[in-house]
XYZ file of C-alpha atoms in Angstrom:
565
model
C 38.022 -93.418 -27.513
C 37.418 -89.700 -29.225
C 35.758 -86.757 -27.019
C 33.059 -84.540 -27.979
C 32.365 -81.492 -26.832
C 29.138 -81.408 -25.313
C 27.174 -77.813 -26.023
C 27.346 -77.026 -21.882
C 30.674 -77.965 -21.755
C 31.317 -76.254 -25.595
C 29.858 -72.454 -23.913
C 30.870 -69.498 -21.473
C 30.270 -67.470 -19.375
C 30.488 -65.100 -20.830
C 25.663 -65.015 -20.297
C 26.739 -64.484 -16.319
C 27.030 -60.619 -17.127
C 23.737 -59.801 -17.943
C 20.454 -59.371 -16.290
C 16.681 -59.708 -18.522
C 14.762 -56.524 -18.995
C 12.023 -57.192 -16.360
C 8.479 -57.649 -17.962
C 5.634 -55.084 -17.457
C 2.554 -55.417 -14.817
C 0.076 -55.812 -17.198
C -2.174 -58.664 -16.807
C -5.514 -57.301 -19.123
C -2.714 -55.684 -22.365
C -5.362 -54.816 -24.833
C -2.012 -54.131 -28.305
C -2.828 -57.697 -29.246
C -5.914 -57.547 -29.749
C -5.680 -54.422 -31.943
C -5.430 -53.437 -35.738
C -3.267 -50.854 -37.289
C -5.907 -49.351 -39.233
C -4.819 -45.563 -40.432
C -0.742 -44.571 -40.609
C 0.807 -42.675 -37.333
C 1.941 -38.798 -38.070
C 5.311 -39.215 -39.118
C 8.342 -37.646 -38.195
C 11.449 -37.826 -40.282
C 15.074 -37.587 -37.980
C 16.842 -37.784 -41.186
C 18.687 -34.191 -40.523
C 19.473 -35.320 -36.841
C 19.473 -38.453 -35.644
C 20.547 -39.858 -38.702
C 23.250 -36.973 -40.031
C 25.064 -37.520 -36.499
C 25.381 -41.303 -36.468
C 27.267 -40.751 -40.524
C 31.624 -41.427 -40.497
C 30.774 -37.440 -42.812
C 28.140 -35.514 -41.172
C 26.345 -34.153 -44.687
C 26.744 -30.940 -45.824
C 24.063 -27.761 -47.030
C 24.111 -29.538 -50.911
C 23.681 -33.090 -49.316
C 21.243 -31.236 -45.517
C 18.597 -29.363 -49.119
C 18.709 -32.674 -51.485
C 17.365 -35.060 -48.399
C 15.034 -32.401 -47.226
C 14.128 -31.859 -51.146
C 13.755 -35.191 -50.890
C 11.536 -36.231 -47.991
C 9.521 -32.854 -48.537
C 8.716 -34.733 -51.917
C 7.319 -37.870 -50.028
C 5.104 -36.270 -48.235
C 6.283 -35.835 -44.043
C 4.539 -32.620 -42.757
C 7.047 -33.021 -39.361
C 10.853 -33.163 -40.278
C 13.022 -32.333 -38.023
C 16.059 -30.674 -38.806
C 18.531 -30.381 -36.462
C 20.183 -29.261 -33.721
C 20.560 -25.190 -34.153
C 22.190 -24.780 -31.102
C 24.791 -27.207 -31.440
C 25.700 -27.283 -34.987
C 26.988 -23.445 -37.020
C 25.673 -25.994 -39.903
C 22.344 -27.162 -38.685
C 21.749 -23.553 -38.011
C 22.813 -21.513 -40.940
C 20.519 -24.525 -42.733
C 17.715 -23.557 -40.344
C 17.868 -19.967 -41.443
C 18.473 -21.013 -44.516
C 15.194 -22.517 -45.373
C 13.441 -19.735 -42.805
C 14.709 -17.154 -44.562
C 14.247 -18.599 -48.463
C 10.943 -19.907 -47.370
C 11.613 -22.996 -48.425
C 9.383 -24.790 -46.247
C 6.071 -25.185 -47.624
C 2.580 -24.293 -46.305
C 1.417 -27.803 -43.232
C 4.888 -28.530 -43.704
C 6.247 -27.822 -38.987
C 9.158 -28.514 -38.455
C 11.212 -29.052 -35.823
C 14.846 -29.267 -34.234
C 16.435 -30.772 -30.762
C 18.077 -29.016 -27.864
C 18.258 -30.158 -24.461
C 17.237 -28.639 -21.395
C 19.728 -26.262 -20.998
C 18.749 -22.550 -21.028
C 22.037 -21.217 -23.563
C 21.178 -23.847 -25.764
C 17.110 -23.284 -25.661
C 17.486 -19.617 -26.312
C 19.749 -20.111 -29.117
C 17.431 -22.674 -30.049
C 15.191 -19.922 -31.084
C 17.176 -17.951 -32.590
C 17.234 -20.266 -34.862
C 13.700 -20.356 -35.112
C 13.087 -17.247 -35.994
C 11.002 -16.092 -38.039
C 9.156 -19.869 -38.920
C 5.312 -19.958 -38.602
C 5.594 -22.964 -37.151
C 8.246 -24.893 -35.655
C 8.107 -28.126 -32.836
C 11.346 -27.930 -30.247
C 11.586 -30.453 -29.528
C 13.703 -30.635 -25.592
C 15.630 -33.710 -24.167
C 16.856 -35.142 -21.311
C 18.264 -37.976 -19.611
C 15.539 -39.827 -17.714
C 17.197 -43.499 -17.189
C 17.673 -44.629 -13.313
C 21.223 -46.020 -15.033
C 22.385 -42.766 -16.818
C 20.902 -40.696 -13.347
C 23.194 -42.675 -10.909
C 26.461 -42.777 -13.494
C 26.195 -40.620 -15.356
C 24.269 -37.197 -13.454
C 24.560 -37.893 -10.408
C 21.875 -36.882 -9.695
C 18.290 -37.948 -7.480
C 14.321 -38.304 -8.951
C 13.542 -34.689 -7.841
C 17.041 -33.576 -10.241
C 16.016 -34.549 -13.161
C 12.722 -33.698 -12.622
C 14.330 -30.371 -11.791
C 15.671 -30.161 -15.686
C 12.955 -30.859 -17.182
C 10.661 -28.791 -15.713
C 12.772 -25.852 -15.779
C 13.716 -26.232 -19.536
C 10.341 -26.445 -20.292
C 9.934 -22.402 -18.228
C 11.388 -21.066 -20.286
C 10.806 -22.195 -23.959
C 7.649 -21.289 -22.869
C 8.705 -17.727 -22.045
C 10.567 -17.159 -25.192
C 7.383 -18.358 -27.986
C 5.242 -16.057 -25.447
C 8.310 -13.652 -26.610
C 7.594 -14.920 -30.289
C 4.128 -14.956 -30.872
C 4.852 -14.773 -34.829
C 5.675 -18.414 -34.876
C 3.388 -20.948 -33.146
C 5.396 -22.840 -31.034
C 4.750 -26.863 -29.542
C 6.719 -28.945 -27.368
C 7.741 -31.898 -27.599
C 9.285 -33.486 -24.320
C 11.206 -36.978 -24.880
C 12.408 -38.345 -21.234
C 16.225 -40.653 -23.039
C 16.544 -43.375 -22.048
C 12.754 -43.801 -21.331
C 13.858 -48.089 -21.670
C 15.959 -48.016 -19.603
C 13.518 -45.889 -16.717
C 10.664 -46.878 -14.299
C 8.301 -46.154 -15.725
C 6.112 -44.239 -12.931
C 9.362 -41.661 -13.279
C 8.758 -41.728 -17.004
C 5.257 -41.067 -16.654
C 6.065 -38.447 -12.948
C 8.304 -36.495 -15.082
C 6.273 -36.565 -18.578
C 3.075 -34.595 -16.647
C 5.331 -32.492 -14.721
C 5.488 -30.899 -18.533
C 2.951 -31.761 -18.550
C 1.292 -28.933 -16.334
C 4.291 -26.370 -16.770
C 3.146 -26.201 -19.941
C -0.525 -25.894 -19.462
C -1.335 -28.881 -21.338
C -4.803 -29.534 -22.853
C -6.273 -30.941 -25.769
C -6.457 -27.748 -27.636
C -2.394 -27.694 -26.526
C -1.694 -30.411 -26.642
C 2.264 -31.902 -25.349
C 3.436 -33.872 -27.951
C 5.171 -36.856 -25.477
C 8.358 -38.580 -27.356
C 8.897 -42.447 -25.560
C 12.502 -43.201 -27.102
C 13.687 -46.337 -27.480
C 17.519 -44.556 -27.456
C 18.362 -48.490 -26.592
C 16.479 -51.118 -27.761
C 16.646 -52.652 -24.563
C 13.802 -55.449 -24.617
C 11.869 -57.746 -26.903
C 9.275 -55.422 -28.815
C 6.353 -56.761 -26.847
C 7.592 -55.288 -23.114
C 8.169 -51.834 -25.547
C 4.729 -51.999 -26.130
C 3.725 -53.280 -22.701
C 6.094 -49.516 -21.234
C 3.260 -47.922 -23.659
C 0.149 -49.712 -23.418
C 1.359 -48.647 -19.266
C 1.995 -45.840 -19.840
C -1.129 -43.957 -22.211
C -3.665 -45.800 -19.404
C -1.575 -44.534 -16.104
C -1.910 -40.943 -18.110
C -4.353 -38.065 -16.097
C -4.933 -35.868 -18.839
C -3.850 -38.237 -21.772
C -6.054 -36.259 -24.884
C -3.367 -33.861 -24.248
C -0.740 -35.062 -25.345
C 0.726 -36.674 -28.367
C 2.160 -39.401 -28.334
C 5.251 -40.246 -30.272
C 8.173 -43.425 -30.604
C 11.277 -43.343 -31.392
C 13.026 -46.394 -31.436
C 16.457 -47.250 -32.047
C 17.445 -50.853 -34.060
C 19.951 -51.982 -31.296
C 18.388 -55.902 -30.529
C 17.562 -55.574 -34.550
C 13.979 -56.163 -33.737
C 13.213 -51.452 -34.245
C 10.059 -52.087 -36.718
C 9.163 -55.057 -34.648
C 9.113 -52.332 -31.598
C 7.497 -49.187 -33.269
C 4.492 -51.537 -35.134
C 3.263 -53.170 -31.415
C 3.461 -49.160 -30.748
C 1.518 -47.924 -32.731
C -1.199 -51.000 -31.585
C -0.497 -50.286 -28.220
C -1.909 -46.572 -28.113
C 0.856 -44.603 -29.675
C 0.254 -41.938 -32.395
C 3.066 -40.481 -33.838
C 7.124 -42.650 -34.909
C 9.853 -40.425 -35.150
C 12.224 -42.808 -38.182
C 14.636 -42.567 -40.659
C 14.979 -43.310 -44.806
C 16.378 -47.515 -44.263
C 16.732 -47.010 -40.687
C 19.991 -44.995 -41.063
C 20.977 -43.642 -37.705
C 22.998 -44.437 -34.088
C 25.143 -47.830 -34.012
C 22.056 -50.029 -35.801
C 20.474 -47.341 -36.459
C 17.098 -45.718 -36.546
C 13.437 -47.190 -36.753
C 13.600 -47.114 -40.810
C 10.032 -45.135 -42.121
C 10.178 -46.508 -44.939
C 9.288 -49.613 -44.442
C 7.187 -48.683 -41.750
C 5.160 -47.619 -44.627
C 5.348 -50.598 -46.465
C 4.843 -52.557 -44.285
C 0.994 -50.952 -43.954
C 0.105 -50.315 -47.631
C 0.763 -54.639 -47.889
C -1.912 -54.432 -45.004
C -4.508 -51.811 -47.469
C -3.968 -48.868 -44.839
C -2.550 -45.265 -46.530
C 1.128 -44.752 -45.559
C 0.322 -41.304 -46.462
C 3.977 -41.107 -47.447
C 4.892 -40.781 -51.080
C 7.082 -43.897 -52.265
C 5.785 -44.601 -55.814
C 9.382 -44.331 -56.580
C 11.373 -46.852 -55.292
C 15.204 -46.048 -56.822
C 14.442 -42.501 -56.796
C 14.742 -42.319 -52.363
C 17.183 -45.127 -52.574
C 19.675 -42.911 -54.860
C 19.155 -39.564 -52.829
C 19.266 -41.267 -49.345
C 23.125 -42.731 -50.725
C 23.922 -39.107 -52.479
C 23.006 -37.295 -48.898
C 24.378 -40.247 -46.621
C 27.263 -41.604 -48.773
C 26.074 -45.190 -47.302
C 24.106 -48.368 -48.899
C 21.316 -49.347 -48.880
C 21.725 -53.169 -48.429
C 21.320 -55.163 -52.188
C 18.132 -57.561 -49.519
C 16.459 -54.487 -47.558
C 13.072 -54.337 -47.431
C 11.086 -53.912 -50.994
C 13.519 -51.038 -50.998
C 17.076 -53.544 -51.647
C 18.121 -54.445 -55.264
C 17.345 -57.689 -54.776
C 13.364 -58.123 -53.417
C 12.110 -58.698 -55.901
C 14.367 -61.114 -57.438
C 14.281 -64.701 -57.455
C 16.519 -67.251 -58.332
C 15.289 -69.782 -56.720
C 13.540 -72.582 -59.239
C 10.358 -73.422 -56.972
C 9.963 -69.508 -55.563
C 9.923 -68.934 -59.395
C 7.769 -71.169 -60.815
C 5.297 -69.660 -57.874
C 5.676 -65.492 -59.741
C 5.488 -66.875 -62.239
C 1.972 -68.566 -62.292
C 0.739 -66.301 -59.957
C 1.497 -63.229 -62.476
C -0.202 -64.794 -65.502
C -3.208 -65.907 -63.092
C -3.296 -61.934 -62.009
C -3.945 -61.267 -65.750
C -6.745 -63.348 -65.996
C -8.347 -62.141 -63.046
C -10.296 -59.098 -62.344
C -11.397 -58.446 -58.830
C -8.098 -56.380 -58.149
C -6.223 -58.241 -55.746
C -2.274 -58.242 -55.467
C -1.717 -62.583 -54.571
C 1.013 -63.496 -56.073
C 3.468 -65.953 -54.879
C 6.695 -65.007 -52.377
C 5.864 -61.336 -53.598
C 4.161 -59.378 -50.404
C 3.836 -56.185 -52.833
C 2.836 -55.384 -56.394
C 6.573 -54.486 -57.875
C 5.466 -51.562 -59.518
C 3.382 -49.309 -56.750
C 7.211 -48.338 -55.906
C 8.321 -48.141 -59.663
C 9.991 -51.187 -60.104
C 10.047 -52.885 -62.751
C 8.802 -56.695 -63.521
C 11.826 -57.168 -65.308
C 14.390 -58.401 -62.517
C 11.839 -60.593 -61.018
C 13.120 -63.365 -62.087
C 17.277 -63.758 -62.715
C 18.672 -66.791 -63.940
C 21.634 -68.663 -61.485
C 22.390 -72.511 -60.902
C 20.470 -72.466 -58.176
C 17.576 -71.492 -60.795
C 15.010 -74.036 -62.459
C 12.418 -74.463 -65.781
C 9.654 -71.593 -64.303
C 12.945 -68.759 -64.461
C 14.225 -69.926 -66.997
C 10.083 -69.764 -69.438
C 9.840 -66.236 -68.021
C 12.499 -65.036 -68.966
C 12.024 -66.448 -73.072
C 8.460 -65.490 -72.895
C 8.883 -62.138 -70.930
C 11.555 -60.656 -73.526
C 11.405 -62.487 -75.799
C 7.528 -63.676 -76.650
C 9.506 -67.051 -76.978
C 6.756 -69.434 -74.893
C 8.380 -72.915 -74.801
C 5.558 -76.208 -74.017
C 6.545 -77.478 -70.565
C 8.444 -80.582 -70.905
C 10.631 -78.657 -73.361
C 11.084 -76.549 -69.766
C 12.749 -79.281 -67.880
C 15.089 -80.494 -71.204
C 16.621 -76.795 -71.610
C 16.275 -76.357 -68.379
C 19.897 -78.450 -68.001
C 21.339 -76.565 -70.978
C 21.202 -73.870 -68.387
C 21.737 -75.696 -65.686
C 25.320 -76.358 -67.128
C 26.126 -73.264 -68.340
C 25.622 -71.591 -65.347
C 27.961 -74.139 -63.341
C 30.643 -73.993 -64.940
C 30.437 -70.263 -65.739
C 29.346 -69.626 -61.441
C 27.644 -66.606 -62.343
C 24.145 -65.054 -62.594
C 22.799 -65.295 -66.192
C 21.976 -62.358 -67.892
C 18.563 -62.898 -70.292
C 20.041 -62.693 -73.223
C 22.582 -65.625 -71.779
C 19.286 -67.226 -71.865
C 17.933 -66.486 -75.420
C 21.491 -66.493 -77.031
C 21.786 -71.012 -75.009
C 18.282 -71.020 -76.540
C 18.709 -70.572 -79.552
C 22.211 -72.609 -79.649
C 21.002 -75.675 -78.559
C 17.354 -75.138 -80.624
C 16.916 -72.759 -82.912
C 20.417 -72.451 -84.936
C 21.321 -75.936 -85.463
C 21.615 -76.229 -88.745
C 23.525 -79.651 -89.408
C 24.142 -82.058 -90.095
C 21.454 -81.193 -92.000
C 19.824 -77.892 -93.258
C 17.069 -77.010 -95.391
C 17.667 -74.950 -98.189
C 13.503 -74.266 -99.214
C 10.629 -75.823 -99.913
C 7.530 -76.164 -101.837
C 4.469 -78.404 -101.886
C 2.416 -79.855 -105.258
C -0.882 -78.988 -106.283
C -2.835 -82.250 -105.838
C -6.392 -82.355 -106.946
C -9.369 -82.376 -105.301
C -10.327 -86.064 -104.624
C -6.210 -86.635 -103.653
C -5.822 -87.572 -100.679
C -1.937 -86.686 -99.517
C 0.680 -83.951 -100.134
C 3.329 -84.250 -102.104
C 6.290 -82.143 -100.432
C 9.323 -81.444 -102.313
C 12.135 -80.508 -100.500
C 15.636 -78.947 -100.879
C 18.365 -80.451 -98.269
C 22.322 -79.615 -97.582
C 23.566 -82.927 -95.727
C 27.157 -82.245 -94.477
C 27.273 -79.989 -97.864
C 25.241 -82.131 -99.988
C 22.053 -80.468 -101.181
C 19.869 -82.945 -102.909
C 16.091 -82.961 -103.262
C 13.732 -85.209 -100.671
C 9.806 -85.447 -101.837
C 7.143 -87.167 -99.087
C 3.842 -87.348 -99.540
C 2.132 -87.268 -96.487
C -1.642 -85.455 -94.675
C -0.063 -82.112 -93.749
C 3.403 -80.623 -94.800
C 4.832 -81.550 -91.437
C 4.088 -85.486 -92.052
C 5.295 -84.879 -95.132
C 8.186 -83.759 -94.221
C 8.713 -87.069 -92.191
C 8.510 -89.010 -95.000
C 10.649 -87.398 -97.582
C 13.139 -88.269 -94.048
C 12.434 -91.465 -93.676
C 13.108 -92.058 -97.865
C 15.869 -89.900 -98.725
C 17.650 -89.480 -95.497
C 16.904 -92.231 -93.494
C 16.118 -90.064 -90.727
C 13.252 -92.557 -88.740
C 11.084 -89.705 -86.500
C 7.920 -90.246 -84.710
C 6.488 -87.040 -83.831
C 4.347 -87.268 -80.539
C 3.430 -83.834 -79.694
C 3.249 -80.133 -81.759
C 2.767 -76.809 -80.723
C 2.867 -73.336 -82.407
C 2.499 -69.739 -81.496
C 3.159 -66.165 -82.580
C 6.224 -64.209 -81.977
C 6.362 -60.202 -81.386
C 2.981 -58.575 -83.981
C 2.734 -56.947 -87.165
C 4.521 -57.118 -90.448
C 7.695 -58.253 -87.694
C 5.495 -61.392 -86.368
C 7.119 -64.561 -86.529
C 6.092 -67.850 -85.799
C 7.205 -70.210 -83.410
C 6.890 -74.271 -84.604
C 7.706 -76.858 -81.662
C 7.831 -80.870 -81.944
C 8.695 -83.076 -80.054
C 9.546 -86.372 -81.058
C 10.638 -89.721 -80.342
C 13.489 -91.262 -81.676
C 14.366 -95.160 -83.207
C 16.497 -95.600 -79.981
C 13.158 -94.628 -77.752
C 14.174 -91.210 -76.613
C 12.187 -88.181 -77.144
C 13.999 -84.592 -77.742
C 12.142 -81.491 -78.993
C 12.893 -78.865 -82.095
C 11.647 -75.492 -82.255
C 12.048 -73.252 -85.622
C 11.328 -70.215 -86.306
C 9.935 -67.779 -89.619
C 7.270 -65.666 -91.254
C 5.941 -68.460 -92.532
C 4.461 -70.954 -90.585
C 4.794 -74.229 -92.102
C 8.943 -73.377 -93.144
C 8.790 -72.631 -89.650
C 7.735 -76.343 -88.500
C 10.094 -77.519 -91.188
C 12.896 -75.333 -89.852
C 11.351 -77.396 -86.284
C 12.023 -81.077 -87.492
C 15.167 -80.509 -88.655
C 16.291 -78.710 -85.237
C 15.059 -81.984 -83.822
C 17.230 -83.897 -86.044
C 20.858 -82.710 -85.797
C 19.415 -83.123 -82.398
C 18.841 -87.118 -83.031
C 22.413 -86.865 -84.282
C 24.552 -86.372 -82.375
């Protein structure tokens, strides 16, 4: 008798060493009923958090390229580094200040721990700047107080207050620079909420914060430790329990350890946050910082102006990959190479129909299945929206032929030709490029000239009372040239009669379609015939020519040759 292990028997006890994150006691939470109606204040931390997470940190050239890209996107607050901790950061700070590289309306941000020598060095780094955010931090979590610092709560508060006093003093000594204080209770997510509020309020009181002189309180998920809803509860609890809410700008700094950094940021905004710090494509320590690109474009898809320029996503990807030396994943939201590409047949068919319906509508709303955003809004074209592999279907194949070659194949022909494409894709195991699809279509329908080939044709004049059209056709059959004659109501009917009488080929037309390919002098007619053979098979023939009659006769020859296989 075979014994099959049950899931319970196969489970280890590793989970028992982990403690679930405690929920926040907030029974009347308001954030679930809110919607995001405006963009937050964005602060890029690519040049600090992003840079410190790189295997090879950015040198001067890559720092300048990143800074310029952030300015071009419209960031108004940019954390440019930790000038007291790195000579490279210090030099970059001096370079952009002394070189006049900071546009009006843009504020640089610099990071410093709450240590006197580091704070003084930071002020040396920002000397001469018009406006700067000095970002002061010290760790406040229960775990770090106990394990790392060996300090009680008051000892941690004293560090933050002493750092704030020194920054206030140095700001007064440098009136040429407007100093904005930002304080981060680092590891906020691991800090008791009442203590996080206590230390932040102590910093605000020391600074003398009021509505005209606000402090930025940055509440970082230095390590993402809970589900996003609990993070939102933390932010709402904090905002609701502050003594002087209008004297603070509440800022989020989510990390992505649980893979829900974007959701945590969005719910944190619903909970009352005003500002978000993040990086392009989420580059940062461990699993990264929150991805500003995804956040901003999520807003765009909800009809909210993200207040960032992301109209050339390929260029942003190129700069980010150059600066970080890290690839952007092909499935990365909005930015990945494949995110607007459908291989699935049903998806392709829906997208194809959606784009056609959109072209006919005039209401201006973007509505295309499987495409939550218009690729053209990000500087992408529709060229790669549908790509063909073994998972693709008739709709995708039809889209490619029409978009790239102007060939509008009828639906039943789509079904027939898709089997050919499927066979090729299965045999190669690879994606088929548009040229591969077109070549297969030509080989199957347009370039098939054996056993029968059309050489020339002419129509005999008919009198006003003559009901039949007489067609003379010169064909090659198995290499032998002969002239066939037939009559009928029109050229197609007459050619069918000629084939029946002169070549023993008996076909019956079930359907006929035609359309123009191209415009002007280069335009060609494309004709499709669906025929039934004597052995009750139904198949298609296709013909193309500058002359519509010739295209129609070529389509019949195509069908006859395919029937002879």
